[in-house]
Coordinates of C-alpha atoms in Angstrom, one line a residue:
M1 CA 0.0 -0.2 -0.1
K2 CA 2.7 1.9 0.9
P3 CA 4.8 1.4 -2.0
S4 CA 1.9 2.6 -4.4
M5 CA 1.5 5.6 -2.6
R6 CA 4.5 7.1 -2.9
S7 CA 5.3 5.8 -6.7
R8 CA 1.4 8.1 -7.4
Q9 CA 3.3 10.7 -5.2
E10 CA 6.2 11.5 -7.1
P11 CA 4.7 12.4 -10.2
R12 CA 3.3 15.1 -9.2
R13 CA 6.2 16.1 -6.9
V14 CA 8.1 16.2 -10.2
S15 CA 5.5 18.0 -12.4
N16 CA 4.6 20.9 -8.9
G17 CA 8.9 21.6 -10.0
V18 CA 8.4 21.7 -13.0
I19 CA 5.8 24.4 -13.1
I20 CA 7.4 26.4 -10.2
G21 CA 11.2 26.6 -12.6
A22 CA 8.5 27.3 -15.4
M23 CA 7.0 30.6 -13.6
L24 CA 10.4 31.3 -12.4
L25 CA 12.2 31.9 -16.0
S26 CA 9.1 33.5 -16.8
L27 CA 9.6 36.3 -14.1
C28 CA 13.0 36.3 -15.6
V29 CA 12.4 37.3 -19.1
L30 CA 9.7 39.8 -18.1
S31 CA 11.4 41.7 -15.9
I32 CA 14.9 41.9 -19.0
V33 CA 11.9 42.8 -21.2
K34 CA 11.1 45.4 -18.9
A35 CA 14.6 46.7 -17.9
R36 CA 15.1 47.1 -21.9
Y37 CA 12.0 48.4 -23.6
C38 CA 10.4 49.8 -20.3
A39 CA 12.4 52.3 -18.8
T40 CA 11.3 55.8 -17.4
P41 CA 10.7 58.2 -20.0
F42 CA 13.2 60.3 -18.4
G43 CA 16.1 58.2 -17.0
K44 CA 18.4 58.1 -20.0
A45 CA 17.9 62.0 -20.8
E46 CA 19.0 63.0 -16.9
D47 CA 21.8 60.5 -16.8
Q48 CA 23.1 61.9 -20.3
L49 CA 22.7 65.6 -18.5
Q50 CA 23.9 64.8 -15.0
E51 CA 26.8 64.0 -17.2
Q52 CA 27.3 66.5 -19.0
M53 CA 27.0 68.7 -16.2
N54 CA 29.9 67.3 -14.4
A55 CA 32.3 68.2 -17.3
S56 CA 32.3 71.0 -18.1
I57 CA 29.7 73.2 -15.3
R58 CA 29.9 75.7 -12.8
M59 CA 27.2 77.2 -10.6
E60 CA 26.1 80.3 -11.9
T61 CA 25.3 83.5 -9.9
D62 CA 25.1 87.1 -9.7
E63 CA 28.2 87.3 -7.0
S64 CA 31.6 86.0 -8.8
P65 CA 33.5 89.3 -9.7
A66 CA 35.7 87.5 -12.3
R67 CA 33.5 85.6 -15.0
T68 CA 35.2 82.4 -16.4
P69 CA 34.7 81.9 -20.4
G70 CA 32.3 79.2 -20.9
G71 CA 31.3 78.9 -16.9
D72 CA 27.8 77.8 -16.2
N73 CA 25.6 76.1 -13.2
S74 CA 27.0 73.4 -11.7
K75 CA 25.0 70.3 -10.8
E76 CA 27.7 67.4 -9.2
E77 CA 27.4 63.8 -7.2
E78 CA 29.6 61.9 -4.7
D79 CA 32.4 60.5 -5.9
E80 CA 33.2 57.6 -4.6
P81 CA 37.2 57.6 -2.7
E82 CA 39.9 56.7 -5.3
E83 CA 42.5 57.0 -3.0
V84 CA 45.3 54.7 -1.0
P85 CA 44.6 56.0 2.5
S86 CA 47.9 54.3 4.1
T87 CA 49.6 56.7 2.6
A88 CA 47.4 59.9 2.4
L89 CA 49.8 61.5 5.9
A90 CA 52.4 59.6 5.8
V91 CA 55.7 61.4 6.1
T92 CA 58.3 59.8 3.9
T93 CA 62.0 59.6 3.9
P94 CA 64.5 60.8 0.6
A95 CA 65.0 56.8 -0.4
A96 CA 61.2 56.0 -0.1
V97 CA 60.0 58.7 -2.8
S98 CA 61.9 56.7 -5.4
T99 CA 58.8 56.0 -8.4
T100 CA 58.4 53.7 -11.0
T101 CA 55.4 53.5 -13.4
G102 CA 52.2 51.8 -12.7
G103 CA 48.4 51.6 -13.2
K104 CA 47.7 55.4 -14.5
G105 CA 50.8 56.5 -14.4
R106 CA 51.2 57.6 -10.2
K107 CA 53.0 54.9 -8.6
A108 CA 56.3 55.4 -6.5
G109 CA 58.6 53.9 -4.4
K110 CA 57.2 51.9 -0.6
D111 CA 56.4 53.6 2.9
R112 CA 58.2 52.1 6.2
K113 CA 56.1 49.7 5.9
G114 CA 57.3 48.1 2.8
K115 CA 53.7 49.0 0.4
A116 CA 53.9 50.2 -2.8
K117 CA 54.0 54.8 -2.6
P118 CA 52.5 57.2 -4.5
T119 CA 53.7 60.2 -5.0
C120 CA 50.7 61.6 -6.8
Y121 CA 47.6 59.7 -7.0
M122 CA 43.8 60.4 -7.2
T123 CA 41.6 61.1 -4.2
S124 CA 38.6 61.2 -5.4
K125 CA 37.3 61.2 -9.0
R126 CA 37.6 65.3 -8.4
S127 CA 40.6 65.6 -6.6
E128 CA 44.4 64.4 -6.9
R129 CA 47.2 64.6 -4.3
C130 CA 50.8 65.1 -4.4
D131 CA 52.5 63.9 -1.7
A132 CA 56.9 63.9 -1.3
S133 CA 59.7 64.4 1.2
G134 CA 63.3 65.0 0.9
D135 CA 64.7 67.9 -0.2
I136 CA 62.1 70.1 -2.3
R137 CA 62.2 73.4 -4.3
V138 CA 59.8 75.3 -5.3
D139 CA 60.7 77.7 -8.0
G140 CA 57.1 79.2 -8.5
N141 CA 58.0 81.9 -11.5
R142 CA 58.7 78.0 -14.1
S143 CA 55.2 75.9 -12.3
T144 CA 58.1 73.7 -11.4
I145 CA 58.9 71.8 -8.0
Y146 CA 62.0 70.1 -8.0
V147 CA 61.9 66.8 -5.7
S148 CA 64.9 64.9 -4.5
G149 CA 64.8 61.2 -5.2
I150 CA 61.9 60.4 -8.4
D151 CA 63.6 59.4 -11.4
R152 CA 60.5 60.9 -13.8
E153 CA 58.1 63.8 -13.8
W154 CA 55.3 64.3 -12.8
R155 CA 52.3 67.2 -13.7
T156 CA 49.8 67.9 -11.7
K157 CA 46.9 70.5 -11.0
P158 CA 45.7 71.6 -7.4
Y159 CA 42.4 72.7 -7.6
A160 CA 39.8 69.6 -6.8
R161 CA 37.4 69.6 -9.6
Y162 CA 39.2 67.3 -11.7
H163 CA 36.2 66.1 -14.0
D164 CA 35.6 69.5 -15.4
P165 CA 37.9 71.0 -17.3
V166 CA 36.7 74.3 -17.8
A167 CA 37.2 75.3 -14.8
M168 CA 40.7 73.3 -14.8
A169 CA 41.7 75.0 -17.8
H170 CA 41.5 77.8 -15.8
V171 CA 44.6 76.3 -13.3
R172 CA 47.7 76.5 -13.5
E173 CA 49.6 73.5 -13.8
Y174 CA 52.6 72.4 -11.9
T175 CA 55.8 70.1 -12.8
L176 CA 57.1 68.2 -10.4
K177 CA 61.0 66.9 -11.8
P178 CA 63.4 64.5 -10.4
L179 CA 66.9 66.7 -8.5
G180 CA 69.8 66.9 -10.3
A181 CA 68.1 65.8 -13.8
A182 CA 70.7 65.9 -16.6
G183 CA 69.9 69.2 -18.5
D184 CA 67.5 70.6 -16.1
A185 CA 69.6 72.4 -13.3
A186 CA 67.4 72.8 -10.1
P187 CA 68.2 76.2 -8.7
A188 CA 69.2 77.2 -5.1
C189 CA 67.3 77.8 -2.5
T190 CA 66.4 81.1 -1.6
K191 CA 63.9 80.4 1.4
N192 CA 64.0 77.3 3.5
H193 CA 61.0 76.4 5.6
S194 CA 61.5 73.7 8.4
V195 CA 57.5 72.9 8.1
P196 CA 55.5 71.4 5.2
G197 CA 54.0 73.2 2.3
F198 CA 50.7 72.4 1.0
M199 CA 49.9 74.5 -2.7
F200 CA 46.3 74.6 -3.6
S201 CA 44.8 76.8 -6.0
N202 CA 42.2 79.5 -6.2
G203 CA 41.5 79.2 -10.0
G204 CA 39.0 76.9 -11.4
F205 CA 35.5 79.0 -10.1
S206 CA 36.8 80.8 -7.4
G207 CA 35.6 83.7 -7.1
N208 CA 32.0 82.5 -7.1
L209 CA 31.1 81.2 -3.0
Y210 CA 29.6 78.0 -4.0
H211 CA 32.5 77.0 -6.0
D212 CA 34.9 79.0 -3.2
Y213 CA 33.8 76.7 -0.2
T214 CA 32.9 73.0 -2.8
D215 CA 35.5 73.1 -4.6
V216 CA 38.5 75.4 -2.3
L217 CA 37.2 75.8 1.2
V218 CA 36.4 72.4 2.5
P219 CA 39.0 70.5 0.6
L220 CA 41.1 72.3 2.6
F221 CA 40.3 71.6 5.8
I222 CA 39.5 67.9 5.0
S223 CA 43.7 67.6 4.1
T224 CA 45.0 70.5 6.5
H225 CA 43.3 70.4 9.9
Q226 CA 45.4 67.8 11.0
F227 CA 48.7 69.5 11.1
K228 CA 47.4 71.9 13.7
G229 CA 49.3 75.0 12.1
R230 CA 52.4 73.4 11.1
V231 CA 51.7 74.2 7.7
K232 CA 53.1 77.1 4.7
F233 CA 49.8 77.7 2.6
L234 CA 51.9 78.0 -1.1
L235 CA 48.8 79.5 -3.7
S236 CA 48.8 79.3 -7.6
G237 CA 46.2 81.7 -9.2
M238 CA 46.7 84.2 -6.1
K239 CA 43.6 86.9 -6.4
P240 CA 44.4 89.1 -3.4
W241 CA 41.1 90.3 -2.4
W242 CA 39.9 86.7 -2.3
V243 CA 42.7 85.8 -0.2
A244 CA 42.2 88.8 2.6
K245 CA 38.2 87.9 2.2
F246 CA 38.9 84.2 3.3
T247 CA 42.2 85.4 5.5
P248 CA 40.3 85.0 9.0
F249 CA 39.6 81.1 7.9
F250 CA 43.2 80.5 6.4
Q251 CA 44.9 81.2 10.2
Q252 CA 42.9 78.6 11.7
L253 CA 44.2 76.3 9.5
T254 CA 48.2 77.6 9.3
R255 CA 50.0 80.5 11.3
Y256 CA 52.0 81.9 8.7
D257 CA 50.8 83.9 5.8
V258 CA 49.5 83.0 2.4
I259 CA 52.3 83.2 0.3
D260 CA 51.8 84.1 -3.4
V261 CA 53.9 80.9 -4.6
D262 CA 53.6 81.9 -8.7
N263 CA 54.6 85.2 -8.4
D264 CA 57.0 86.8 -5.1
Q265 CA 60.2 85.3 -7.5
E266 CA 61.8 82.9 -4.3
V267 CA 63.3 79.5 -4.4
H268 CA 61.2 78.0 -1.6
C269 CA 62.1 74.8 0.0
F270 CA 60.6 71.8 2.2
P271 CA 61.3 69.1 4.1
R272 CA 58.5 68.1 2.7
I273 CA 55.0 69.3 -0.2
L274 CA 51.5 68.4 -0.6
I275 CA 50.1 69.5 -3.6
G276 CA 46.1 69.3 -3.7
A277 CA 43.2 69.2 -1.4
T278 CA 40.8 66.3 -1.0
F279 CA 37.7 66.7 -2.3
H280 CA 34.7 64.3 -0.5
K281 CA 31.5 65.6 -1.2
D282 CA 29.8 68.7 -2.5
M283 CA 29.5 71.1 0.5
G284 CA 30.8 68.2 2.8
V285 CA 33.0 66.0 4.7
D286 CA 33.3 62.4 5.2
P287 CA 34.1 61.5 8.5
R288 CA 35.2 57.7 7.8
R289 CA 37.6 59.8 5.3
S290 CA 38.7 62.9 7.0
P291 CA 42.1 62.5 9.2
G292 CA 41.3 62.7 13.2
H293 CA 37.6 61.8 11.7
V294 CA 36.5 65.1 11.4
S295 CA 33.2 66.5 10.4
V296 CA 31.7 69.6 8.4
V297 CA 30.5 70.5 12.1
D298 CA 34.1 71.1 12.4
F299 CA 34.2 72.6 9.5
K300 CA 31.7 75.0 10.9
R301 CA 32.9 75.3 13.9
A302 CA 36.2 76.8 11.9
L303 CA 34.3 79.1 10.9
R304 CA 32.9 80.8 13.6
R305 CA 35.7 81.0 15.0
A306 CA 37.5 83.0 12.6
F307 CA 34.4 84.7 11.9
G308 CA 33.9 85.7 15.5
L309 CA 30.4 84.1 15.8
E310 CA 29.3 83.9 19.0
R311 CA 25.7 82.3 18.5
E312 CA 25.8 78.3 18.6
A313 CA 22.0 77.4 18.4
A314 CA 18.9 78.8 16.7
S315 CA 15.5 79.9 18.8
R316 CA 12.1 80.8 18.7
G317 CA 12.8 83.6 21.0
G318 CA 15.4 85.2 18.4
A319 CA 18.8 86.4 19.5
T320 CA 17.9 90.3 19.0
G321 CA 16.4 91.0 22.8
T322 CA 13.1 91.1 20.4
G323 CA 11.6 87.5 21.7
K324 CA 10.8 87.2 18.0
P325 CA 13.3 84.7 15.6
R326 CA 14.9 86.2 12.7
L327 CA 13.9 85.5 9.1
L328 CA 16.7 86.7 6.5
I329 CA 15.7 87.2 3.0
I330 CA 18.1 86.2 0.6
S331 CA 17.7 89.5 -2.5
R332 CA 19.3 89.1 -5.8
R333 CA 19.6 91.5 -8.5
G334 CA 20.1 89.5 -11.9
S335 CA 17.8 86.3 -12.3
R336 CA 15.9 84.6 -10.0
R337 CA 15.1 87.4 -7.9
F338 CA 12.2 87.7 -5.8
L339 CA 9.5 90.3 -7.6
N340 CA 7.7 91.0 -4.6
E341 CA 10.1 91.0 -1.8
R342 CA 8.5 93.9 0.1
E343 CA 5.2 92.2 0.0
M344 CA 7.0 88.8 1.3
A345 CA 8.9 90.6 3.9
R346 CA 5.2 92.0 5.0
V347 CA 3.9 89.2 5.3
A348 CA 7.0 87.9 7.3
A349 CA 6.5 90.3 9.9
E350 CA 2.8 89.7 10.4
A351 CA 3.5 86.0 10.9
G352 CA 5.7 86.8 13.8
F353 CA 9.0 87.4 12.4
E354 CA 11.8 89.9 13.0
V355 CA 12.7 90.6 9.4
R356 CA 16.2 91.5 7.3
V357 CA 16.7 91.3 3.8
A358 CA 20.5 91.0 2.6
E359 CA 22.2 90.9 -1.4
P360 CA 25.8 89.9 -0.3
D361 CA 28.1 90.1 -3.8
Q362 CA 31.7 90.3 -3.7
H363 CA 32.1 93.5 -2.2
T364 CA 30.3 92.4 1.3
D365 CA 32.8 92.1 3.9
M366 CA 32.6 88.4 4.6
A367 CA 32.6 88.8 8.6
T368 CA 30.2 91.3 8.8
F369 CA 27.9 89.3 6.4
A370 CA 28.7 86.0 8.6
K371 CA 27.6 87.2 11.9
L372 CA 24.6 88.7 10.2
V373 CA 23.4 84.8 9.2
N374 CA 24.6 83.7 12.1
S375 CA 21.7 85.8 13.6
A376 CA 19.1 84.4 11.8
D377 CA 16.7 81.6 12.7
V378 CA 15.3 80.9 9.1
M379 CA 17.2 81.7 6.2
I380 CA 15.2 81.8 2.2
G381 CA 16.3 82.7 -1.5
V382 CA 16.2 81.2 -4.1
H383 CA 18.5 78.9 -5.9
G384 CA 21.8 80.3 -6.1
A385 CA 25.3 81.0 -4.8
G386 CA 24.0 83.2 -1.8
L387 CA 22.7 80.0 -0.5
T388 CA 26.4 79.3 0.4
N389 CA 25.8 81.0 3.2
M390 CA 24.4 78.6 5.0
V391 CA 27.3 77.6 6.8
F392 CA 26.7 80.5 9.0
L393 CA 23.6 79.4 10.1
P394 CA 23.2 78.9 14.0
R395 CA 22.6 75.2 15.0
G396 CA 18.8 74.1 14.1
A397 CA 17.8 77.2 12.6
V398 CA 15.8 76.8 9.0
L399 CA 16.8 77.1 6.4
I400 CA 14.0 77.7 2.8
Q401 CA 15.5 76.9 -0.8
V402 CA 12.9 78.7 -3.2
V403 CA 13.0 75.8 -6.0
P404 CA 12.5 77.5 -9.7
F405 CA 10.3 76.4 -12.0
G406 CA 11.7 73.7 -14.4
G407 CA 12.5 70.2 -13.0
L408 CA 15.6 71.5 -11.3
E409 CA 15.1 69.5 -8.1
W410 CA 17.7 67.0 -8.4
L411 CA 20.0 70.3 -9.0
T412 CA 18.8 71.8 -5.9
S413 CA 19.0 68.5 -3.8
V414 CA 22.6 68.0 -4.9
T415 CA 24.0 72.0 -4.1
F416 CA 22.3 72.3 -1.1
K417 CA 19.6 70.4 0.8
D418 CA 21.6 66.9 0.7
P419 CA 24.6 69.2 2.7
A420 CA 22.1 70.8 4.9
G421 CA 21.7 67.7 7.1
D422 CA 24.8 67.4 7.4
M423 CA 25.2 71.2 8.9
E424 CA 22.6 70.4 11.5
V425 CA 20.4 72.8 9.9
N426 CA 16.4 72.1 9.2
Y427 CA 16.0 71.9 5.5
M428 CA 12.3 72.8 3.7
D429 CA 12.1 73.4 0.0
Y430 CA 9.6 76.1 -2.0
N431 CA 8.5 74.3 -5.2
V432 CA 8.0 77.6 -7.2
K433 CA 4.5 76.7 -9.6
L434 CA 4.2 77.8 -13.0
E435 CA 1.8 81.3 -11.8
E436 CA 4.6 82.4 -9.7
S437 CA 7.2 82.3 -12.4
S438 CA 8.1 85.0 -15.0
L439 CA 8.4 82.1 -17.9
I440 CA 4.3 82.5 -18.1
D441 CA 4.9 86.0 -18.9
Q442 CA 7.4 85.2 -21.6
Y443 CA 6.0 81.9 -24.0
P444 CA 2.7 81.0 -24.5
K445 CA 0.4 79.1 -22.8
N446 CA 1.6 75.5 -25.1
H447 CA 5.5 76.5 -25.2
Q448 CA 7.4 73.2 -24.1
V449 CA 9.2 75.3 -21.6
L450 CA 6.3 75.6 -19.9
T451 CA 4.3 72.2 -20.3
D452 CA 6.9 69.7 -20.9
P453 CA 10.3 70.3 -18.3
Y454 CA 11.9 67.3 -19.0
A455 CA 11.8 67.1 -22.4
V456 CA 13.8 71.0 -22.4
H457 CA 16.4 69.2 -20.0
K458 CA 16.3 66.4 -22.6
Q459 CA 18.1 68.9 -25.2
G460 CA 21.0 69.5 -22.2
W461 CA 22.7 71.4 -20.0
D462 CA 22.5 75.1 -22.2
A463 CA 18.9 74.7 -22.9
L464 CA 17.6 73.9 -19.3
K465 CA 19.8 76.8 -18.1
T466 CA 18.9 79.4 -19.9
A467 CA 15.2 78.7 -19.8
Y468 CA 15.1 77.9 -16.3
L469 CA 18.4 79.6 -14.2
D470 CA 18.6 82.9 -16.9
K471 CA 15.8 83.8 -17.4
Q472 CA 13.2 83.1 -14.4
N473 CA 12.2 85.6 -11.6
I474 CA 9.5 84.8 -9.3
R475 CA 6.4 86.5 -7.4
V476 CA 5.7 84.1 -4.6
D477 CA 2.5 83.1 -3.6
L478 CA 1.9 85.4 -0.5
D479 CA -0.5 82.6 1.2
R480 CA 1.6 79.7 0.7
F481 CA 4.3 82.2 1.4
K482 CA 2.8 82.3 4.8
A483 CA 2.0 78.4 5.6
T484 CA 5.6 77.9 4.8
L485 CA 6.6 80.6 7.5
Q486 CA 4.6 79.1 9.8
E487 CA 6.0 75.4 9.2
A488 CA 9.3 77.0 9.7
M489 CA 8.4 78.8 12.8
S490 CA 7.2 75.0 14.2
R491 CA 10.8 73.4 13.1
L492 CA 12.6 76.0 15.6
P493 CA 13.9 74.7 18.4

C-alpha cells in the first residue's frame, strides 16, 4: 500500500517543480523585457544631462567678480573614494620616494611597511594629491617643483575639480621634476622652511561663493587641519581680494602668511610638499575618510572661530532681544530674483518674524555678513550661490530653498538640500509653481518650456540653464509663503 502511494505522489512532485521553474523563468524574462523596453521616460536623458554638467559646468551667480568664459551652473554627485588611505598622511624619507610607473602612471616607491607608495594619486574623481619628502625646491616662477628621489616627471593641477575641463583650463599646472636631472639644474634655495608646504589654487571657478567652499575651502580643511597650524600655504593663481576675504579662515589652519607662489620670485625649500586638496562631497566632509574623523560640523566650528560668531543655536525667541525669531531673505539683482520682496517682508513680519533683507556680492565684508547670517533663525533664498552662506547659520536654524519652476529638484538637492542635514540645519523646499514664475509671461501657454520641462532637459544643460535659470524670476504666492513660514517657525527649537 505504502509503495504504491509513493509511486503516485512522486510524479506530482516533479510536476510541481517544473511548474515553479517555469514561473521563475517567466519572471526573469519579463524582468529583462521590462528593463530593456520599459525604462522611465526621462531616465536616460537625465543621466546624460548630469554627465554633461559634471564635465563642464559651474553654478551661475551674480556674485562672481571674475566671469570664467564658458562657465555655467553646476551639478555634481558624490564621488567614490579612489585614494590610498594608508599613504595620504605618511611622512616619507628621501629614500622612500623613488618612483616606478604603474596603473595610471602614478605609483612610486615604498613606505616604512614596504607597501607601494604614490607620489601623485587621485583621492577622488575630482581631486589629486601629490606628496613627497626630502630635498624639495619650489620654483613658482617656472611652475616647477624639484624633488629628490624621483626618477620621472609628474604634472598636476592643485584644484579639486578634475572632472570639469572648463574649470581646470583656468588652473595653472605644476611639474614635479627629479632633483639633479641632466640638463635641468635645480635653482638654489632662497627661502628655507622647517614645516611642510601645502599648495592649492584659487583658479578655476573661485570667486563664486559656492565654488569657493565646495572646490577649495572644505577640501583645504579636510587636507590640512591635522597639521595644527604647522604648515605653510602656497597659493597658485592668487587673487589678493579673495585671500583677504578668507584670511580669518586660513588663520585657523596655518600660523603663517599665505605665499603667492606664482609671483614672489623666490625658490622655497621644504622638508615635505603636498600638492592638491582632497574632495569628499559637495559642501561636505565624510568623517570616515577624514584625518581625525572630523565632520562638516567641525568645519563650521572653525568658521565660527574665524569670524567671531558667538551664536551656536537658533531659537524661536531669536537672538536680538526682540523675542522674535529672525528671518533673513537673501536678495538677488539678476535672474531668479523675488519680484514681490517687500510684500514677502510684510507677510513675514505679520507672521511673527523680525525681518532682514540682504544681498551679498563680492564687495560684501565677509565677517559682517557672516554675523548677520549667524543672527538668523530662518534663511530663505532662490537657488543660487548666496545660499552657500548657510555655513554660518546656527545649529537648528531653518534653510528654505526656493526651487525655480522647471523640474530642478535634482539640482537643488545636491547643492544645498543634501549638505544641510550634515550641517545641523533644518531644510525646507519651496517649489515654485508655474503661476508664480515670470516664465508664464515670456512664453505662449502651450510652449514646451511651460508644458514639458523634461523635454527641455533632454536638449542639454545649455537649454535648461537658459530657460529656467537665466530668464526666470519669481513672484511668491503670499498665502503659500505664509504657510511655509509657519512650518519653519514650528521647526525651530
